[in-house]
Amino acid sequence: MKLTGIIAFLLWALSPVLVFSQLRYEDQWPQFRGPYASGIVESGRLPVHWDIHTGEHIRWTLEIPGLGHSSPVVWGDCLFITTAISGSGKDSLKVGLYGDIDEVGDRSVHEFRVYCIDKNRGEILWERLARKGVPVTERHTKSSHANPTMATDGRYVVAFFGSDGLYCYDFNGNLIWTRDFGRINAGPYTDPGVEWGFGSSPIIHENRVIIECDIIGESFLASLDLETGEEIWRTPREDVATWSTPNFLNSNGQRQIVVNGYTHIGGYDFDSGKELWRLGNGGDAPVPTPLFAHGLIYIHGSHGRYQPIFAIRPEARGDITLDPERTSSENIVWSVRRGGAYLPTNLIYGDLLYNLRMNGNLTCYNALTGEVIYKERIPDAMGITASGVASNGKLYYSLEQGDVVVVGAGPDFRILSRNPLGDLIMASPAISGDMIFFRTQHHLIAVGDQPRPASGQLNQ
């Protein structure tokens, strides 16, 4: 081996953080729903069909203990994911279309764990026990104690377990810092004594960690220093509990953090945390993440009286809440009052916006005008929580019962395939290179166009 090759290998082995941090952000899957939460990374080699039973296009599977709804994040060859392992041995989960507000009632000691996995081979590179103890709050029967997706910038990776702490690691698994925000109760505002579990994921931009904590009590949006965990600013918010992840927008040099909400959808200055604009009349249990495309901010929700979709100009300032009789204004290009998705975040792919509801109803809009292109239904959908992703002219939608439906992008509704994975799916998938990764209740599954290696079945 030449000297330059030896040096390059040693740099990779001893300082992978330096190597991975040089990769292009737009080609990674660094946070919930990928770069800027778009749900899109183009790859011409993702399969349309696969078979979990025969192994066709299954690169590897890996059993993940415990229960977690966090999605995979990927940077370079490293994939990160979290889980919470119940000491009772009963990681129960109730899926489907129902409206019960029940808590699980598991007060056993849990292990809150972080995994770093080689994305190509499905081998665990390292795992860390972030915390061991009884969860500070309860969880809903459809929830987990590891809901938030991790975030990374190629140097560090952060894991948020809500009331059970925020943890920052480097790519070698060294714990850099932790933060405890106390009891963070995310539950229905109509029943403040009920606890459903925290769901907002952290994001990272420009050496800052942004967290949104809309809870029963003192809600806030905060910016932390990525390298130290020190708080840079904290802005109080007056809203009910939400489970939405914030998003970062840089529009003509104006950097802002945009958040979903019920009474307080809004934008905040990235540097100071100062409120820039606000909007009311959202869904009363906000979950979807704000999106950016075509020079607009797209926000939607669906619960209670309102089920809106808004297309907002990023230069909006002040209170831009619409008059009940209007669907547009100087600051809002178009909106719909009812029909927005409740749990899945929309996809904006090309000029089209795809709005998928929990019951499988898929409405395609012109993203620039709000015109309805089609309304169709994914057959036999018995609940949808995961958000869709897109690549190479195809939309990938995961159904709770364990099927992944591939839909052709474009103005005509076309189901290209339906691929059972044999396990419940609550988490949104991730795309990296020539693979798409699905987290099921018990496994992490890598689907790709290459044959599975002989050693790829890791959960035997």
mmCIF file of N, CA, C and O in Angstrom, residues 214 239-244 260-263 265 282-288 300-303 342:
data_model
loop_
_atom_site.group_PDB
_atom_site.id
_atom_site.type_symbol
_atom_site.label_atom_id
_atom_site.label_comp_id
_atom_site.label_asym_id
_atom_site.label_seq_id
_atom_site.Cartn_x
_atom_site.Cartn_y
_atom_site.Cartn_z
ATOM 1 N N ASP A 214 -43.388 21.803 22.768
ATOM 2 C CA ASP A 214 -44.770 22.233 23.000
ATOM 3 C C ASP A 214 -45.411 21.178 23.883
ATOM 4 O O ASP A 214 -45.622 20.040 23.463
ATOM 5 N N ASP A 239 -48.964 27.513 23.327
ATOM 6 C CA ASP A 239 -49.711 26.587 22.490
ATOM 7 C C ASP A 239 -49.972 25.318 23.275
ATOM 8 O O ASP A 239 -49.411 25.109 24.359
ATOM 9 N N VAL A 240 -50.813 24.457 22.721
ATOM 10 C CA VAL A 240 -51.069 23.163 23.327
ATOM 11 C C VAL A 240 -49.905 22.236 22.997
ATOM 12 O O VAL A 240 -48.988 22.596 22.261
ATOM 13 N N ALA A 241 -49.945 21.016 23.549
ATOM 14 C CA ALA A 241 -48.902 20.039 23.233
ATOM 15 C C ALA A 241 -48.935 19.700 21.747
ATOM 16 O O ALA A 241 -50.006 19.540 21.153
ATOM 17 N N THR A 242 -47.753 19.602 21.152
ATOM 18 C CA THR A 242 -47.634 19.193 19.757
ATOM 19 C C THR A 242 -46.555 18.115 19.648
ATOM 20 O O THR A 242 -45.762 17.913 20.566
ATOM 21 N N TRP A 243 -46.541 17.445 18.510
ATOM 22 C CA TRP A 243 -45.562 16.384 18.254
ATOM 23 C C TRP A 243 -44.830 16.653 16.941
ATOM 24 O O TRP A 243 -44.284 15.751 16.321
ATOM 25 N N SER A 244 -44.791 17.897 16.537
ATOM 26 C CA SER A 244 -44.189 18.269 15.267
ATOM 27 C C SER A 244 -42.719 18.600 15.436
ATOM 28 O O SER A 244 -42.296 19.146 16.464
ATOM 29 N N ASN A 260 -44.842 24.050 13.445
ATOM 30 C CA ASN A 260 -46.271 23.817 13.348
ATOM 31 C C ASN A 260 -46.906 24.099 14.702
ATOM 32 O O ASN A 260 -46.221 24.218 15.715
ATOM 33 N N GLY A 261 -48.232 24.195 14.731
ATOM 34 C CA GLY A 261 -48.925 24.425 15.983
ATOM 35 C C GLY A 261 -50.425 24.434 15.776
ATOM 36 O O GLY A 261 -50.920 24.255 14.658
ATOM 37 N N TYR A 262 -51.142 24.648 16.842
ATOM 38 C CA TYR A 262 -52.605 24.754 16.798
ATOM 39 C C TYR A 262 -53.004 26.227 16.802
ATOM 40 O O TYR A 262 -53.498 26.758 15.809
ATOM 41 N N THR A 263 -52.732 26.917 17.880
ATOM 42 C CA THR A 263 -53.004 28.355 17.949
ATOM 43 C C THR A 263 -51.796 29.182 17.537
ATOM 44 O O THR A 263 -51.924 30.385 17.327
ATOM 45 N N ILE A 265 -48.866 28.457 14.925
ATOM 46 C CA ILE A 265 -47.911 28.150 13.848
ATOM 47 C C ILE A 265 -47.035 29.388 13.708
ATOM 48 O O ILE A 265 -47.511 30.511 13.877
ATOM 49 N N GLY A 282 -54.741 26.070 13.277
ATOM 50 C CA GLY A 282 -54.182 24.803 12.818
ATOM 51 C C GLY A 282 -54.985 23.647 13.381
ATOM 52 O O GLY A 282 -55.996 23.829 14.063
ATOM 53 N N GLY A 283 -54.554 22.418 13.093
ATOM 54 C CA GLY A 283 -55.161 21.257 13.725
ATOM 55 C C GLY A 283 -54.801 21.239 15.203
ATOM 56 O O GLY A 283 -53.710 21.672 15.591
ATOM 57 N N ASP A 284 -55.695 20.719 16.059
ATOM 58 C CA ASP A 284 -55.472 20.883 17.499
ATOM 59 C C ASP A 284 -54.553 19.822 18.112
ATOM 60 O O ASP A 284 -54.343 19.812 19.317
ATOM 61 N N ALA A 285 -53.979 18.937 17.302
ATOM 62 C CA ALA A 285 -52.945 18.012 17.773
ATOM 63 C C ALA A 285 -51.873 17.940 16.691
ATOM 64 O O ALA A 285 -51.723 16.934 16.002
ATOM 65 N N PRO A 286 -51.095 19.014 16.512
ATOM 66 C CA PRO A 286 -50.186 19.119 15.357
ATOM 67 C C PRO A 286 -49.060 18.085 15.406
ATOM 68 O O PRO A 286 -48.387 17.936 16.409
ATOM 69 N N VAL A 287 -48.867 17.409 14.286
ATOM 70 C CA VAL A 287 -47.806 16.418 14.155
ATOM 71 C C VAL A 287 -46.916 16.689 12.941
ATOM 72 O O VAL A 287 -45.688 16.610 13.054
ATOM 73 N N PRO A 288 -47.463 16.995 11.748
ATOM 74 C CA PRO A 288 -46.618 17.135 10.552
ATOM 75 C C PRO A 288 -45.574 18.247 10.672
ATOM 76 O O PRO A 288 -45.767 19.248 11.364
ATOM 77 N N HIS A 300 -49.316 21.876 7.398
ATOM 78 C CA HIS A 300 -50.638 21.279 7.425
ATOM 79 C C HIS A 300 -50.878 20.564 8.749
ATOM 80 O O HIS A 300 -49.951 20.308 9.525
ATOM 81 N N GLY A 301 -52.125 20.256 9.007
ATOM 82 C CA GLY A 301 -52.522 19.533 10.206
ATOM 83 C C GLY A 301 -53.944 19.050 10.051
ATOM 84 O O GLY A 301 -54.661 19.453 9.134
ATOM 85 N N SER A 302 -54.366 18.194 10.969
ATOM 86 C CA SER A 302 -55.722 17.659 10.847
ATOM 87 C C SER A 302 -56.165 17.085 12.170
ATOM 88 O O SER A 302 -55.782 15.972 12.527
ATOM 89 N N HIS A 303 -56.935 17.835 12.898
ATOM 90 C CA HIS A 303 -57.554 17.304 14.104
ATOM 91 C C HIS A 303 -58.487 18.370 14.647
ATOM 92 O O HIS A 303 -58.178 19.555 14.611
ATOM 93 N N TYR A 342 -53.218 14.194 9.187
ATOM 94 C CA TYR A 342 -53.065 14.302 10.637
ATOM 95 C C TYR A 342 -51.661 13.904 11.093
ATOM 96 O O TYR A 342 -50.941 14.683 11.708
#
